[in-house]
Amino acid sequence: MAVIGGGISGLAAAHWLDRSGCRVKLYEASTRLGGVVKTAFLEDVVVEEGPDALLSRADIIELCHSLGLGGDLVAPAVFGGHIWTRRGLRALPRGIVLGLPASPVAAVRSGLLSPWAGMRAGLEVMTPRRLAGPDVSVGKLVAERFGAGVAEGLVDPLLAGRRAGMPEDISLAAAEPAIDALARTNRSLILGLRRAVRRGEAGAPPGFLAPAGGMERLVDALRGAMRAVEIRTGTPVTSITQGTGATYAVSTTGDAPVSVDGVVIALPTHAAAPLIGPLSTAAARELAAIGYASTAVVSFVYPPGAGAPPVGGSGFLVPSARGKITAACTWYSAKWPAATPRDGALVLRAFVGRAGHEPALEWDDDRLAAAIDMELRSAMTLTRSPRTWKVSRWDRSLPEYTVGHKARVARLEKALAAHATVALCGAGYRGSGIPDCIAGAEKAAAAVRGQIPAATK
Ligand SMILES: Cc1cc2nc3c(=O)[nH]c(=O)nc-3n(C[C@H](O)[C@H](O)[C@H](O)COP(=O)(O)OP(=O)(O)OC[C@H]3O[C@@H](n4cnc5c(N)ncnc54)[C@H](O)[C@@H]3O)c2cc1C
């Protein structure tokens, strides 16, 4: 078997195949495993360059336990989100559920919505109707139901926080399935949200976890648990073609093609498209049509006394209408106290790039860090310059599930149906969070394995 891509998806697929008794070759283009999962040090503390937490789901907790990481999982010390409004930082109140104002009054009281925007949002209960028909954008649904104030002031920054794209482009069904389900089954979303809270189906803050010492421990643990996986880093796959019989030939630069019984392609869709092309032009077209945004994570250490985040807060999100470069910022040393430098300095992690093209990402590191520092100082009234900073760039790393995404993925899988031992997984399909990537990878591995009962290759 071949697994292409050594990010968390490829590692999870290889780990699953290995446990099911297959011999696996894992190909990774870069010289390191983990993809966007990358743990680094800033001064004397661990600061993630990519993801910093896992949604606390039963499947990922079980995997961590099976890898010996179960006892080392730590939860963030604080969870309170804020939004950087024109009137300053405002805490997200309890009445915001799934990013929507289940209580417009609470949103107005907290300063997140103007009284007018709150009144407009409250009208949602008076003009009820169920969502029917094809997929719509998150922005369209929210603007129609709650008004532009909620779309711009609440939903836009919350999507930016997940770096999922602009609300007017993003698929409700693919990116916000819980809201889609509520909108299709309730005549009023406000009433539907309140019912969901009463039933305990929504409203509680999502739990997050991370391995103490850094997310790359998950990468190391997956790698360490593999028995018969040949890992080839620094080896980009250049083509996959149909071989003799039911086999496939996997080619890399410089080496003779390797014949395998099955292939799991665990790549961003823009990297998968050219490899799938020789097998299905229709599938390659669908893959290439899935857009990705680039992002940069800029981490800072501000000296003690520079300022402090609000108590209980974990970070803030920035509405795009504010025209800032910063899309979101984590109060990192408050969220992860183990990341507090010995002298008590403040560690912040800012994100740039929320959708499509962000011109600031073309700036050099010095200019980018200086511009973000200015914004952070203004948002948090910090009084001193950072003493250390680091820019981590992730090119075309954030898939954008635009309207019709689920139908596109279905078309893509249909187009590949003739190749039952070739499967796709990764952030571009059914969820980009690490638990979704791992679940998708295991499903892809199982699908390929299921077609080759006696596979050992
Ligand atoms: C900045 C940032 C912060 C995030 N924060 C969180 C978070 O806190 N929690 C969370 O759950 N998720 C988070 N995510 C999302 C999550 O981390 C990613 O969706 C997930 O890690 C993607 O894993 P992957 O293996 O599918 O892809 P990648 O990590 O992109 O891995 C793909 C790998 O394929 C390799 N490759 C490419 N082309 C080839 C080729 N031709 N041959 C061989 N190898 C190739 C690449 O080098 C790369 O290593 C974040 C993402 C980013 C970018």
XYZ file of C-alpha atoms in Angstrom, residues 42-290:
249
model
C 9.932 30.748 21.345
C 12.470 31.707 23.992
C 12.060 28.994 26.628
C 8.458 27.985 25.932
C 6.624 25.724 23.504
C 4.564 27.690 20.983
C 2.765 25.910 18.178
C 3.426 27.138 14.648
C 0.228 25.484 13.400
C -2.678 23.901 15.301
C -2.570 24.224 19.079
C -5.556 22.146 20.211
C -7.757 19.171 19.410
C -11.508 19.237 19.693
C -12.111 16.948 22.640
C -13.978 14.120 20.902
C -14.269 10.526 22.095
C -12.485 9.134 19.009
C -9.427 11.385 19.312
C -9.187 10.830 23.068
C -9.291 7.080 22.476
C -6.563 7.354 19.835
C -4.398 9.427 22.198
C -4.869 6.803 24.927
C -3.935 4.000 22.531
C -0.775 5.936 21.630
C 0.184 6.428 25.274
C -0.655 10.139 25.299
C -3.916 9.841 27.240
C -2.458 10.900 30.581
C -0.672 13.861 29.024
C -3.654 15.666 27.539
C -4.186 19.130 28.959
C -7.128 21.482 28.493
C -6.833 25.226 27.933
C -6.915 27.169 31.202
C -9.406 29.713 29.834
C -12.027 29.664 27.131
C -13.682 33.080 26.823
C -13.711 34.424 23.268
C -13.810 38.145 22.492
C -14.496 40.215 19.392
C -12.530 43.348 18.552
C -15.403 45.717 17.811
C -15.097 49.422 16.943
C -15.803 50.059 20.614
C -12.973 47.788 21.769
C -12.769 44.162 22.885
C -16.130 42.666 23.825
C -16.619 39.238 25.424
C -18.894 36.740 23.690
C -21.816 36.293 26.103
C -23.603 33.036 26.866
C -26.511 34.026 24.618
C -24.349 33.432 21.531
C -24.912 29.844 20.451
C -23.169 28.320 17.419
C -22.073 31.885 16.655
C -25.658 33.152 16.430
C -27.563 35.392 18.823
C -29.970 33.010 20.570
C -30.401 36.032 22.821
C -30.107 39.271 20.809
C -30.561 41.166 24.101
C -27.411 39.544 25.541
C -25.496 40.432 22.363
C -26.588 44.082 22.665
C -25.820 44.223 26.407
C -22.320 42.860 25.809
C -21.680 45.579 23.220
C -21.305 43.083 20.366
C -24.359 44.365 18.516
C -25.737 47.879 18.304
C -29.288 48.259 19.668
C -30.530 48.558 16.079
C -28.703 45.379 14.980
C -30.050 43.608 18.068
C -33.607 44.703 17.257
C -33.239 43.539 13.667
C -31.886 40.180 14.900
C -34.843 39.834 17.269
C -37.242 40.091 14.313
C -36.038 36.636 13.280
C -38.706 35.044 15.471
C -41.420 37.112 13.739
C -40.576 36.077 10.171
C -40.019 32.397 10.570
C -39.502 29.962 7.740
C -37.657 26.720 7.318
C -34.636 26.510 5.056
C -35.397 24.277 2.087
C -33.701 23.427 -1.161
C -30.046 23.478 -2.087
C -27.055 24.660 -0.102
C -26.778 28.385 0.677
C -23.926 30.471 2.008
C -23.577 31.072 5.733
C -23.574 34.822 5.037
C -26.788 34.740 3.002
C -28.731 32.756 5.578
C -27.529 34.867 8.493
C -28.016 38.218 6.740
C -31.543 37.249 5.634
C -32.574 35.927 9.027
C -30.730 38.206 11.452
C -29.630 41.213 9.402
C -26.255 42.538 8.283
C -25.207 43.497 11.832
C -25.073 39.858 12.951
C -23.521 38.682 9.678
C -20.706 41.246 9.845
C -20.247 41.598 13.583
C -20.590 38.020 14.775
C -20.558 35.372 12.084
C -17.793 36.876 9.949
C -15.267 37.050 12.827
C -16.226 33.607 14.112
C -15.547 32.120 10.677
C -12.312 34.134 10.554
C -11.364 32.582 13.898
C -11.611 29.185 12.291
C -10.000 30.686 9.166
C -12.797 29.140 7.141
C -13.318 31.900 4.558
C -15.759 34.731 3.961
C -19.379 34.147 5.048
C -20.841 35.078 1.648
C -18.888 32.236 -0.008
C -18.924 29.543 2.629
C -21.307 26.596 2.464
C -23.776 26.375 5.318
C -24.154 22.612 4.900
C -20.420 21.848 4.783
C -18.997 24.425 7.187
C -21.869 24.862 9.644
C -23.795 21.584 9.548
C -25.357 22.157 12.976
C -26.860 25.499 11.883
C -27.933 23.970 8.566
C -29.775 21.188 10.415
C -31.462 23.684 12.768
C -32.465 25.952 9.879
C -34.028 23.031 8.017
C -35.978 21.712 10.992
C -37.041 24.902 12.799
C -39.155 27.761 11.522
C -37.158 30.219 13.661
C -33.437 29.797 14.265
C -33.576 31.733 17.534
C -36.260 29.391 18.872
C -34.430 26.373 17.439
C -31.185 27.432 19.119
C -32.930 27.916 22.460
C -34.563 24.488 22.165
C -31.156 22.947 21.350
C -29.663 24.609 24.446
C -32.513 23.324 26.646
C -31.951 19.790 25.332
C -28.215 20.096 25.987
C -27.449 19.787 22.250
C -25.790 23.207 21.950
C -24.625 26.116 24.036
C -21.853 24.496 26.070
C -18.416 25.746 25.030
C -16.621 23.077 22.984
C -13.871 21.308 24.905
C -10.308 21.300 23.601
C -7.218 19.318 24.529
C -3.563 19.211 23.568
C -0.695 16.898 24.462
C 1.515 18.551 27.084
C 4.782 19.446 25.386
C 3.252 20.140 22.005
C 1.066 18.883 19.194
C 3.993 17.258 17.438
C 3.935 14.607 20.146
C 0.887 13.224 18.336
C 2.945 13.017 15.137
C 5.813 11.310 16.977
C 3.442 8.913 18.739
C 1.752 7.878 15.483
C 5.113 7.334 13.867
C 6.434 5.459 16.903
C 3.441 3.088 16.913
C 4.014 1.952 13.314
C 5.593 -1.464 12.794
C 5.805 -2.080 9.047
C 5.676 1.381 7.513
C 8.562 2.499 5.354
C 8.688 6.264 5.690
C 10.225 8.217 2.850
C 10.563 11.903 3.649
C 11.945 14.332 1.067
C 10.180 12.234 -1.574
C 7.358 13.984 -3.437
C 5.161 11.678 -5.462
C 5.089 12.875 -9.055
C 2.483 10.552 -10.567
C 0.104 7.671 -9.929
C -0.846 5.550 -12.916
C -2.787 2.354 -13.413
C -0.346 -0.566 -13.326
C -0.803 -4.142 -14.406
C -3.951 -5.884 -13.161
C -5.430 -4.060 -10.198
C -2.176 -2.396 -9.177
C -1.027 1.210 -9.338
C 2.417 2.590 -10.108
C 3.592 5.327 -7.756
C 6.407 7.457 -9.169
C 8.805 9.752 -7.364
C 11.650 11.841 -8.735
C 14.684 9.763 -9.558
C 13.345 6.358 -8.431
C 11.756 3.587 -10.484
C 7.936 3.474 -10.104
C 6.742 1.309 -7.217
C 3.827 -1.068 -7.772
C 1.193 -1.062 -5.006
C -2.220 -2.661 -4.421
C -3.844 0.487 -3.113
C -3.182 4.177 -2.561
C -4.405 6.619 0.082
C -3.836 10.183 -1.106
C -3.641 12.377 2.006
C -2.829 15.711 0.397
C -4.379 19.149 0.068
C -6.720 18.887 -2.926
C -4.540 21.231 -5.032
C -1.655 18.753 -4.605
C -3.898 15.716 -5.162
C -5.404 17.074 -8.421
C -2.368 16.554 -10.704
C -1.802 13.053 -9.293
C -5.420 12.023 -9.865
C -5.485 13.497 -13.393
C -4.214 10.353 -15.194
C -6.874 8.251 -13.403
C -9.846 10.605 -13.788
C -9.881 14.038 -15.378
C -13.348 14.695 -13.904
C -12.103 13.984 -10.371
C -9.003 16.116 -10.959
C -11.203 19.007 -12.097
C -13.308 18.831 -8.933
C -10.183 18.639 -6.758
C -8.619 21.664 -8.428
C -11.818 23.664 -7.913
C -11.564 23.503 -4.109
